[in-house]
Amino acid sequence: MKKIVIVLIVLSVFAALVFAGGTQEKAANEARELEIFHWWVGPGEREAADEWFKALHAKYPDIKVIENPVAGGGG
């Protein structure tokens, strides 16, 4: 009886590891995107936002940044 319980536990752990590994592999193959909403659309702010996005792309070139400026401000 103990052998059956041990075998079932080992198989359960193995199945959990296989399932977890499959989901990580799928996530690694998907495109990485980051959507940023901001209010930096005024004079001077726009240039600062552009520099920030350039620095972000330089540090993380594999992440696609989706910029979503919102007019009106008020944060």
mmCIF file of N, CA, C and O in Angstrom:
data_model
loop_
_atom_site.group_PDB
_atom_site.id
_atom_site.type_symbol
_atom_site.label_atom_id
_atom_site.label_comp_id
_atom_site.label_asym_id
_atom_site.label_seq_id
_atom_site.Cartn_x
_atom_site.Cartn_y
_atom_site.Cartn_z
ATOM 1 N N MET A 1 0.820 -1.190 0.000
ATOM 2 C CA MET A 1 0.000 0.000 0.000
ATOM 3 C C MET A 1 0.869 1.262 0.000
ATOM 4 O O MET A 1 0.546 2.219 -0.680
ATOM 5 N N LYS A 2 1.963 1.265 0.768
ATOM 6 C CA LYS A 2 2.843 2.424 0.829
ATOM 7 C C LYS A 2 3.471 2.704 -0.530
ATOM 8 O O LYS A 2 3.644 3.857 -0.912
ATOM 9 N N LYS A 3 3.811 1.639 -1.266
ATOM 10 C CA LYS A 3 4.430 1.823 -2.580
ATOM 11 C C LYS A 3 3.463 2.513 -3.537
ATOM 12 O O LYS A 3 3.870 3.380 -4.311
ATOM 13 N N ILE A 4 2.209 2.167 -3.478
ATOM 14 C CA ILE A 4 1.219 2.776 -4.359
ATOM 15 C C ILE A 4 1.076 4.261 -4.042
ATOM 16 O O ILE A 4 1.027 5.098 -4.948
ATOM 17 N N VAL A 5 1.039 4.593 -2.758
ATOM 18 C CA VAL A 5 0.921 5.989 -2.349
ATOM 19 C C VAL A 5 2.150 6.771 -2.806
ATOM 20 O O VAL A 5 2.032 7.882 -3.333
ATOM 21 N N ILE A 6 3.326 6.206 -2.631
ATOM 22 C CA ILE A 6 4.564 6.880 -3.043
ATOM 23 C C ILE A 6 4.578 7.074 -4.557
ATOM 24 O O ILE A 6 4.923 8.147 -5.051
ATOM 25 N N VAL A 7 4.176 6.062 -5.313
ATOM 26 C CA VAL A 7 4.148 6.158 -6.774
ATOM 27 C C VAL A 7 3.156 7.241 -7.203
ATOM 28 O O VAL A 7 3.444 8.049 -8.093
ATOM 29 N N LEU A 8 1.995 7.297 -6.568
ATOM 30 C CA LEU A 8 1.000 8.311 -6.902
ATOM 31 C C LEU A 8 1.513 9.720 -6.580
ATOM 32 O O LEU A 8 1.287 10.664 -7.351
ATOM 33 N N ILE A 9 2.203 9.874 -5.481
ATOM 34 C CA ILE A 9 2.763 11.180 -5.123
ATOM 35 C C ILE A 9 3.820 11.593 -6.133
ATOM 36 O O ILE A 9 3.838 12.740 -6.603
ATOM 37 N N VAL A 10 4.704 10.681 -6.485
ATOM 38 C CA VAL A 10 5.760 10.987 -7.461
ATOM 39 C C VAL A 10 5.144 11.347 -8.811
ATOM 40 O O VAL A 10 5.557 12.325 -9.456
ATOM 41 N N LEU A 11 4.144 10.608 -9.246
ATOM 42 C CA LEU A 11 3.489 10.907 -10.526
ATOM 43 C C LEU A 11 2.776 12.259 -10.474
ATOM 44 O O LEU A 11 2.786 13.008 -11.455
ATOM 45 N N SER A 12 2.174 12.574 -9.349
ATOM 46 C CA SER A 12 1.494 13.862 -9.207
ATOM 47 C C SER A 12 2.488 15.016 -9.283
ATOM 48 O O SER A 12 2.236 16.028 -9.945
ATOM 49 N N VAL A 13 3.608 14.873 -8.601
ATOM 50 C CA VAL A 13 4.644 15.915 -8.631
ATOM 51 C C VAL A 13 5.196 16.056 -10.041
ATOM 52 O O VAL A 13 5.375 17.167 -10.555
ATOM 53 N N PHE A 14 5.449 14.944 -10.707
ATOM 54 C CA PHE A 14 5.960 14.967 -12.076
ATOM 55 C C PHE A 14 4.964 15.662 -13.005
ATOM 56 O O PHE A 14 5.344 16.510 -13.815
ATOM 57 N N ALA A 15 3.694 15.329 -12.886
ATOM 58 C CA ALA A 15 2.663 15.954 -13.728
ATOM 59 C C ALA A 15 2.591 17.451 -13.462
ATOM 60 O O ALA A 15 2.452 18.253 -14.395
ATOM 61 N N ALA A 16 2.699 17.861 -12.207
ATOM 62 C CA ALA A 16 2.665 19.287 -11.872
ATOM 63 C C ALA A 16 3.861 20.014 -12.476
ATOM 64 O O ALA A 16 3.729 21.122 -12.998
ATOM 65 N N LEU A 17 5.028 19.395 -12.424
ATOM 66 C CA LEU A 17 6.223 20.017 -13.000
ATOM 67 C C LEU A 17 6.123 20.132 -14.513
ATOM 68 O O LEU A 17 6.523 21.141 -15.093
ATOM 69 N N VAL A 18 5.597 19.110 -15.150
ATOM 70 C CA VAL A 18 5.436 19.150 -16.608
ATOM 71 C C VAL A 18 4.459 20.248 -16.988
ATOM 72 O O VAL A 18 4.695 21.022 -17.909
ATOM 73 N N PHE A 19 3.344 20.347 -16.260
ATOM 74 C CA PHE A 19 2.351 21.384 -16.558
ATOM 75 C C PHE A 19 2.932 22.772 -16.340
ATOM 76 O O PHE A 19 2.767 23.669 -17.158
ATOM 77 N N ALA A 20 3.625 22.978 -15.251
ATOM 78 C CA ALA A 20 4.217 24.283 -14.954
ATOM 79 C C ALA A 20 5.267 24.648 -15.993
ATOM 80 O O ALA A 20 5.356 25.798 -16.417
ATOM 81 N N GLY A 21 6.064 23.698 -16.407
ATOM 82 C CA GLY A 21 7.080 23.961 -17.422
ATOM 83 C C GLY A 21 6.467 24.339 -18.751
ATOM 84 O O GLY A 21 6.959 25.204 -19.452
ATOM 85 N N GLY A 22 5.362 23.735 -19.102
ATOM 86 C CA GLY A 22 4.687 24.044 -20.356
ATOM 87 C C GLY A 22 4.137 25.453 -20.369
ATOM 88 O O GLY A 22 4.199 26.147 -21.375
ATOM 89 N N THR A 23 3.609 25.914 -19.260
ATOM 90 C CA THR A 23 3.060 27.268 -19.227
ATOM 91 C C THR A 23 4.172 28.305 -19.255
ATOM 92 O O THR A 23 4.013 29.360 -19.847
ATOM 93 N N GLN A 24 5.311 28.019 -18.654
ATOM 94 C CA GLN A 24 6.426 28.955 -18.697
ATOM 95 C C GLN A 24 6.980 29.058 -20.112
ATOM 96 O O GLN A 24 7.327 30.133 -20.569
ATOM 97 N N GLU A 25 7.056 27.931 -20.799
ATOM 98 C CA GLU A 25 7.561 27.942 -22.163
ATOM 99 C C GLU A 25 6.632 28.743 -23.060
ATOM 100 O O GLU A 25 7.076 29.520 -23.904
ATOM 101 N N LYS A 26 5.336 28.587 -22.880
ATOM 102 C CA LYS A 26 4.379 29.334 -23.679
ATOM 103 C C LYS A 26 4.522 30.825 -23.418
ATOM 104 O O LYS A 26 4.511 31.630 -24.344
ATOM 105 N N ALA A 27 4.659 31.223 -22.163
ATOM 106 C CA ALA A 27 4.797 32.628 -21.819
ATOM 107 C C ALA A 27 6.088 33.213 -22.399
ATOM 108 O O ALA A 27 6.123 34.362 -22.804
ATOM 109 N N ALA A 28 7.142 32.410 -22.431
ATOM 110 C CA ALA A 28 8.419 32.901 -22.960
ATOM 111 C C ALA A 28 8.336 33.142 -24.458
ATOM 112 O O ALA A 28 9.023 34.019 -24.979
ATOM 113 N N ASN A 29 7.495 32.382 -25.161
ATOM 114 C CA ASN A 29 7.379 32.534 -26.607
ATOM 115 C C ASN A 29 6.445 33.674 -27.007
ATOM 116 O O ASN A 29 6.459 34.099 -28.146
ATOM 117 N N GLU A 30 5.615 34.157 -26.096
ATOM 118 C CA GLU A 30 4.697 35.239 -26.411
ATOM 119 C C GLU A 30 5.427 36.572 -26.414
ATOM 120 O O GLU A 30 6.417 36.754 -25.727
ATOM 121 N N ALA A 31 4.899 37.501 -27.184
ATOM 122 C CA ALA A 31 5.491 38.833 -27.242
ATOM 123 C C ALA A 31 5.303 39.537 -25.905
ATOM 124 O O ALA A 31 4.261 39.420 -25.272
ATOM 125 N N ARG A 32 6.317 40.252 -25.493
ATOM 126 C CA ARG A 32 6.242 41.008 -24.238
ATOM 127 C C ARG A 32 5.861 42.435 -24.582
ATOM 128 O O ARG A 32 6.548 43.100 -25.349
ATOM 129 N N GLU A 33 4.758 42.898 -24.008
ATOM 130 C CA GLU A 33 4.272 44.242 -24.270
ATOM 131 C C GLU A 33 4.016 44.972 -22.960
ATOM 132 O O GLU A 33 3.645 44.360 -21.962
ATOM 133 N N LEU A 34 4.222 46.283 -22.991
ATOM 134 C CA LEU A 34 3.957 47.134 -21.841
ATOM 135 C C LEU A 34 3.183 48.349 -22.336
ATOM 136 O O LEU A 34 3.661 49.101 -23.184
ATOM 137 N N GLU A 35 1.962 48.515 -21.836
ATOM 138 C CA GLU A 35 1.151 49.668 -22.230
ATOM 139 C C GLU A 35 1.232 50.711 -21.125
ATOM 140 O O GLU A 35 0.988 50.413 -19.958
ATOM 141 N N ILE A 36 1.583 51.946 -21.517
ATOM 142 C CA ILE A 36 1.759 53.028 -20.556
ATOM 143 C C ILE A 36 0.804 54.162 -20.894
ATOM 144 O O ILE A 36 0.819 54.695 -22.002
ATOM 145 N N PHE A 37 -0.050 54.506 -19.927
ATOM 146 C CA PHE A 37 -0.935 55.655 -20.045
ATOM 147 C C PHE A 37 -0.251 56.833 -19.340
ATOM 148 O O PHE A 37 0.244 56.675 -18.232
ATOM 149 N N HIS A 38 -0.224 57.985 -19.974
ATOM 150 C CA HIS A 38 0.402 59.143 -19.341
ATOM 151 C C HIS A 38 -0.241 60.429 -19.837
ATOM 152 O O HIS A 38 -0.963 60.443 -20.824
ATOM 153 N N TRP A 39 0.032 61.514 -19.103
ATOM 154 C CA TRP A 39 -0.507 62.819 -19.422
ATOM 155 C C TRP A 39 0.583 63.768 -19.882
ATOM 156 O O TRP A 39 0.387 64.972 -19.872
ATOM 157 N N TRP A 40 1.723 63.275 -20.272
ATOM 158 C CA TRP A 40 2.834 64.122 -20.678
ATOM 159 C C TRP A 40 2.677 64.504 -22.148
ATOM 160 O O TRP A 40 3.370 63.975 -23.010
ATOM 161 N N VAL A 41 1.780 65.417 -22.430
ATOM 162 C CA VAL A 41 1.513 65.792 -23.818
ATOM 163 C C VAL A 41 1.760 67.282 -24.077
ATOM 164 O O VAL A 41 1.723 67.723 -25.219
ATOM 165 N N GLY A 42 2.014 68.048 -23.030
ATOM 166 C CA GLY A 42 2.242 69.484 -23.181
ATOM 167 C C GLY A 42 3.659 69.782 -23.631
ATOM 168 O O GLY A 42 4.522 68.899 -23.702
ATOM 169 N N PRO A 43 3.935 71.055 -23.942
ATOM 170 C CA PRO A 43 5.286 71.450 -24.337
ATOM 171 C C PRO A 43 6.288 71.123 -23.230
ATOM 172 O O PRO A 43 6.036 71.369 -22.058
ATOM 173 N N GLY A 44 7.390 70.546 -23.612
ATOM 174 C CA GLY A 44 8.409 70.145 -22.641
ATOM 175 C C GLY A 44 8.137 68.762 -22.078
ATOM 176 O O GLY A 44 9.049 67.959 -21.937
ATOM 177 N N GLU A 45 6.901 68.502 -21.761
ATOM 178 C CA GLU A 45 6.547 67.171 -21.246
ATOM 179 C C GLU A 45 6.679 66.127 -22.348
ATOM 180 O O GLU A 45 7.144 65.014 -22.112
ATOM 181 N N ARG A 46 6.250 66.477 -23.554
ATOM 182 C CA ARG A 46 6.317 65.549 -24.688
ATOM 183 C C ARG A 46 7.758 65.110 -24.938
ATOM 184 O O ARG A 46 8.035 63.938 -25.148
ATOM 185 N N GLU A 47 8.675 66.079 -24.902
ATOM 186 C CA GLU A 47 10.087 65.759 -25.129
ATOM 187 C C GLU A 47 10.621 64.860 -24.020
ATOM 188 O O GLU A 47 11.397 63.937 -24.267
ATOM 189 N N ALA A 48 10.214 65.129 -22.790
ATOM 190 C CA ALA A 48 10.642 64.298 -21.662
ATOM 191 C C ALA A 48 10.111 62.874 -21.811
ATOM 192 O O ALA A 48 10.829 61.903 -21.571
ATOM 193 N N ALA A 49 8.862 62.754 -22.228
ATOM 194 C CA ALA A 49 8.277 61.423 -22.438
ATOM 195 C C ALA A 49 9.036 60.675 -23.540
ATOM 196 O O ALA A 49 9.329 59.483 -23.403
ATOM 197 N N ASP A 50 9.357 61.374 -24.626
ATOM 198 C CA ASP A 50 10.106 60.736 -25.719
ATOM 199 C C ASP A 50 11.457 60.217 -25.240
ATOM 200 O O ASP A 50 11.866 59.100 -25.588
ATOM 201 N N GLU A 51 12.161 61.009 -24.427
ATOM 202 C CA GLU A 51 13.459 60.580 -23.896
ATOM 203 C C GLU A 51 13.302 59.373 -22.967
ATOM 204 O O GLU A 51 14.119 58.455 -22.968
ATOM 205 N N TRP A 52 12.260 59.398 -22.165
ATOM 206 C CA TRP A 52 12.025 58.288 -21.250
ATOM 207 C C TRP A 52 11.759 57.000 -22.022
ATOM 208 O O TRP A 52 12.293 55.945 -21.692
ATOM 209 N N PHE A 53 10.933 57.094 -23.082
ATOM 210 C CA PHE A 53 10.641 55.904 -23.884
ATOM 211 C C PHE A 53 11.881 55.417 -24.630
ATOM 212 O O PHE A 53 12.079 54.211 -24.800
ATOM 213 N N LYS A 54 12.737 56.334 -25.066
ATOM 214 C CA LYS A 54 13.990 55.925 -25.723
ATOM 215 C C LYS A 54 14.886 55.163 -24.741
ATOM 216 O O LYS A 54 15.472 54.144 -25.085
ATOM 217 N N ALA A 55 14.997 55.675 -23.519
ATOM 218 C CA ALA A 55 15.815 55.009 -22.500
ATOM 219 C C ALA A 55 15.241 53.644 -22.143
ATOM 220 O O ALA A 55 15.982 52.670 -21.966
ATOM 221 N N LEU A 56 13.926 53.562 -22.070
ATOM 222 C CA LEU A 56 13.281 52.284 -21.776
ATOM 223 C C LEU A 56 13.562 51.267 -22.876
ATOM 224 O O LEU A 56 13.890 50.114 -22.605
ATOM 225 N N HIS A 57 13.468 51.714 -24.129
ATOM 226 C CA HIS A 57 13.734 50.808 -25.255
ATOM 227 C C HIS A 57 15.210 50.392 -25.299
ATOM 228 O O HIS A 57 15.522 49.254 -25.648
ATOM 229 N N ALA A 58 16.102 51.290 -24.933
ATOM 230 C CA ALA A 58 17.531 50.962 -24.933
ATOM 231 C C ALA A 58 17.850 49.899 -23.885
ATOM 232 O O ALA A 58 18.662 49.013 -24.116
ATOM 233 N N LYS A 59 17.191 49.987 -22.736
ATOM 234 C CA LYS A 59 17.460 49.032 -21.668
ATOM 235 C C LYS A 59 16.729 47.705 -21.869
ATOM 236 O O LYS A 59 17.242 46.651 -21.519
ATOM 237 N N TYR A 60 15.518 47.753 -22.426
ATOM 238 C CA TYR A 60 14.704 46.547 -22.631
ATOM 239 C C TYR A 60 14.236 46.474 -24.082
ATOM 240 O O TYR A 60 13.063 46.696 -24.375
ATOM 241 N N PRO A 61 15.127 46.152 -25.018
ATOM 242 C CA PRO A 61 14.738 46.156 -26.434
ATOM 243 C C PRO A 61 13.741 45.058 -26.800
ATOM 244 O O PRO A 61 13.066 45.156 -27.821
ATOM 245 N N ASP A 62 13.617 44.029 -25.974
ATOM 246 C CA ASP A 62 12.707 42.933 -26.297
ATOM 247 C C ASP A 62 11.270 43.198 -25.856
ATOM 248 O O ASP A 62 10.372 42.414 -26.150
ATOM 249 N N ILE A 63 11.032 44.320 -25.179
ATOM 250 C CA ILE A 63 9.685 44.656 -24.728
ATOM 251 C C ILE A 63 9.114 45.743 -25.639
ATOM 252 O O ILE A 63 9.716 46.797 -25.817
ATOM 253 N N LYS A 64 7.948 45.458 -26.216
ATOM 254 C CA LYS A 64 7.281 46.446 -27.062
ATOM 255 C C LYS A 64 6.477 47.380 -26.158
ATOM 256 O O LYS A 64 5.611 46.939 -25.413
ATOM 257 N N VAL A 65 6.774 48.674 -26.242
ATOM 258 C CA VAL A 65 6.088 49.657 -25.421
ATOM 259 C C VAL A 65 4.956 50.272 -26.253
ATOM 260 O O VAL A 65 5.165 50.755 -27.346
ATOM 261 N N ILE A 66 3.761 50.201 -25.698
ATOM 262 C CA ILE A 66 2.603 50.812 -26.319
ATOM 263 C C ILE A 66 2.295 52.077 -25.541
ATOM 264 O O ILE A 66 1.875 52.026 -24.392
ATOM 265 N N GLU A 67 2.538 53.208 -26.184
ATOM 266 C CA GLU A 67 2.341 54.485 -25.520
ATOM 267 C C GLU A 67 0.895 54.937 -25.736
ATOM 268 O O GLU A 67 0.363 54.885 -26.829
ATOM 269 N N ASN A 68 0.259 55.371 -24.653
ATOM 270 C CA ASN A 68 -1.123 55.790 -24.702
ATOM 271 C C ASN A 68 -1.272 57.151 -24.022
ATOM 272 O O ASN A 68 -1.704 57.221 -22.879
ATOM 273 N N PRO A 69 -0.928 58.249 -24.728
ATOM 274 C CA PRO A 69 -1.047 59.554 -24.105
ATOM 275 C C PRO A 69 -2.518 59.958 -23.959
ATOM 276 O O PRO A 69 -3.338 59.700 -24.834
ATOM 277 N N VAL A 70 -2.834 60.574 -22.846
ATOM 278 C CA VAL A 70 -4.194 61.006 -22.557
ATOM 279 C C VAL A 70 -4.200 62.522 -22.475
ATOM 280 O O VAL A 70 -3.533 63.108 -21.621
ATOM 281 N N ALA A 71 -4.921 63.161 -23.352
ATOM 282 C CA ALA A 71 -4.991 64.628 -23.351
ATOM 283 C C ALA A 71 -5.839 65.104 -22.184
ATOM 284 O O ALA A 71 -6.773 64.440 -21.767
ATOM 285 N N GLY A 72 -5.499 66.247 -21.630
ATOM 286 C CA GLY A 72 -6.312 66.838 -20.586
ATOM 287 C C GLY A 72 -5.647 66.860 -19.236
ATOM 288 O O GLY A 72 -5.924 67.714 -18.429
ATOM 289 N N GLY A 73 -4.774 65.931 -18.970
ATOM 290 C CA GLY A 73 -4.041 65.924 -17.703
ATOM 291 C C GLY A 73 -4.938 65.727 -16.511
ATOM 292 O O GLY A 73 -5.973 65.098 -16.573
ATOM 293 N N GLY A 74 -4.532 66.276 -15.428
ATOM 294 C CA GLY A 74 -5.300 66.146 -14.201
ATOM 295 C C GLY A 74 -4.979 64.882 -13.442
ATOM 296 O O GLY A 74 -5.487 64.662 -12.351
ATOM 297 N N GLY A 75 -4.156 63.998 -14.041
ATOM 298 C CA GLY A 75 -3.637 62.790 -13.423
ATOM 299 C C GLY A 75 -4.607 62.045 -12.622
ATOM 300 O O GLY A 75 -4.472 61.150 -11.946
#
